[in-house]
Amino acid sequence: MTDTRLLPPTAEGIAEAARLLAAGGLVALPTETVYGLAGDARDDRAVARIFEAKGRPQFNPLIVHLPDLEAARRYARFDDEALRLAEAFWPGPLTLVLPLGDTPVSPLVSAGLSTVAIRMPAHPLAQQLLRAFGGPLAAPSANPSGRVSPTRPEHVLDGLSGRIEAVLDGGTCGVGVESTILAPGEPPLLLRPGGLPAEALEECLGRPLVAGGSADRPSAPGQLASHYAPEAPVRLGATEARPGESWIGFGKLGGPRNLSPSGDLVEAAANLFHFLREADREGRPIAVAPVPERGLGRAINDRLRRAAAPRP
Ligand code: TXA
Ligand code: MG
């Protein structure tokens, strides 16, 4: 349990929020849409804790929040059309799904995909905190999984008190629904309707958007979270590697690549995508030790089952 603090919307409150984030902590921040549960998008452990705090049973990709276009261009690749959209609608309630840029974020943020969702919030406190922190913040809505998104600090405390370090008090969020999510391209895909009307995007692009399914199951090729899987076959619930297999351990079933020697599920989640990639590069079948089906273990097992599922 963490003692969750309510930080005032002052220079001191913002500085303290930035300090907590730099130390790997989680801070709920007001945006113009809803409150976001922010953690350092470069820090595997902080991102794993976001999923733990929300009780999310799956590692769906998170939105990366940045203060300006210059910062955004380090983390994602913008073509001319993406630049046009950013210039027209940022800062504001639009999230763009774009190819990953040169500067990495935790693979937990992009759920192992080759794209990343980027948003530049308009709320002055979000802007100030992003500048004070000086890095990318992963921030899903600050509610437990399956509950409605919070638009007031009390809503955040209701759901997440004791699970996060602080809430930055920004009063009531103006827009009240999440950002619109767009994947530019041919055709441009509307992955989630939200605070920015689709008509405004269509006018800017000069052509209609195609509904890309729900944001949790984007239908564009390569964007479906379940498409991410190692090339190699994956065997789950293994007690040891058979000859010729690469190994990913957990707890006492250790070895050189152990998700968490102490059995800590946050540490295991933080290591998961790195280890899957690393094992995959060895080009052999991969055997994975059992991971308990509780807390973050459910999201870890969900991802492992997808990795082990027969390929289409
Ligand atoms: O208004 C908002 O956007 C709020 C505030 C806090 O900024 N944030 C928010 O984040 O709603 P979140 O993490 O709850 O929503 C992320 C959505 C997910 O449904 C996810 O599927 C989609 O964005 N998403 C993220 N990255 C993606 C990607 N690479 N490809 C497709 N969809 C992606
Ligand atoms: Mg949400």
mmCIF file of C-alpha atoms in Angstrom, residues 56 58-63 95-98 109-111 113-117 181-184 187-193 210-228 303 306:
data_model
loop_
_atom_site.group_PDB
_atom_site.id
_atom_site.type_symbol
_atom_site.label_atom_id
_atom_site.label_comp_id
_atom_site.label_asym_id
_atom_site.label_seq_id
_atom_site.Cartn_x
_atom_site.Cartn_y
_atom_site.Cartn_z
ATOM 1 C CA ARG A 56 -5.644 -4.695 -16.245
ATOM 2 C CA GLN A 58 -4.067 -7.568 -20.575
ATOM 3 C CA PHE A 59 -1.105 -5.546 -21.794
ATOM 4 C CA ASN A 60 -2.938 -3.367 -24.297
ATOM 5 C CA PRO A 61 -0.810 -0.491 -25.609
ATOM 6 C CA LEU A 62 -0.789 2.853 -23.774
ATOM 7 C CA ILE A 63 -0.747 6.441 -25.017
ATOM 8 C CA THR A 95 -4.012 10.747 -30.362
ATOM 9 C CA LEU A 96 -2.014 9.660 -33.412
ATOM 10 C CA VAL A 97 -0.850 6.049 -33.870
ATOM 11 C CA LEU A 98 2.461 6.238 -35.752
ATOM 12 C CA VAL A 109 3.942 0.827 -23.662
ATOM 13 C CA SER A 110 3.559 -0.263 -27.268
ATOM 14 C CA ALA A 111 2.668 -3.858 -26.268
ATOM 15 C CA LEU A 113 3.983 -3.387 -31.589
ATOM 16 C CA SER A 114 5.989 -1.369 -34.116
ATOM 17 C CA THR A 115 3.674 1.612 -33.644
ATOM 18 C CA VAL A 116 3.138 3.993 -30.752
ATOM 19 C CA ALA A 117 0.183 6.203 -29.790
ATOM 20 C CA ILE A 181 -7.467 7.968 -31.771
ATOM 21 C CA LEU A 182 -6.436 8.093 -35.440
ATOM 22 C CA ALA A 183 -3.980 5.933 -37.351
ATOM 23 C CA PRO A 184 -3.057 8.005 -40.420
ATOM 24 C CA PRO A 187 -7.207 4.606 -45.498
ATOM 25 C CA PRO A 188 -6.953 6.698 -42.323
ATOM 26 C CA LEU A 189 -8.371 4.614 -39.469
ATOM 27 C CA LEU A 190 -10.506 5.944 -36.669
ATOM 28 C CA LEU A 191 -9.460 3.612 -33.843
ATOM 29 C CA ARG A 192 -11.529 5.337 -31.153
ATOM 30 C CA PRO A 193 -14.048 8.160 -31.425
ATOM 31 C CA VAL A 210 -12.652 4.243 -41.863
ATOM 32 C CA ALA A 211 -13.728 2.910 -38.476
ATOM 33 C CA GLY A 212 -10.866 0.677 -37.385
ATOM 34 C CA GLY A 213 -12.809 -1.461 -34.924
ATOM 35 C CA SER A 214 -12.536 -0.719 -31.247
ATOM 36 C CA ALA A 215 -9.246 0.727 -30.038
ATOM 37 C CA ASP A 216 -8.624 -2.402 -28.000
ATOM 38 C CA ARG A 217 -8.805 -4.510 -31.148
ATOM 39 C CA PRO A 218 -7.490 -2.288 -33.922
ATOM 40 C CA SER A 219 -8.032 -4.012 -37.234
ATOM 41 C CA ALA A 220 -5.203 -2.453 -39.250
ATOM 42 C CA PRO A 221 -2.566 -4.981 -40.288
ATOM 43 C CA GLY A 222 0.282 -5.067 -37.826
ATOM 44 C CA GLN A 223 -1.670 -3.126 -35.231
ATOM 45 C CA LEU A 224 -3.535 -5.984 -33.654
ATOM 46 C CA ALA A 225 -1.873 -6.588 -30.304
ATOM 47 C CA SER A 226 -2.177 -10.348 -30.714
ATOM 48 C CA HIS A 227 -0.113 -10.171 -33.906
ATOM 49 C CA TYR A 228 2.957 -9.628 -31.812
ATOM 50 C CA ARG A 303 0.501 -12.334 -23.455
ATOM 51 C CA ARG A 306 -1.000 -15.302 -27.415
#
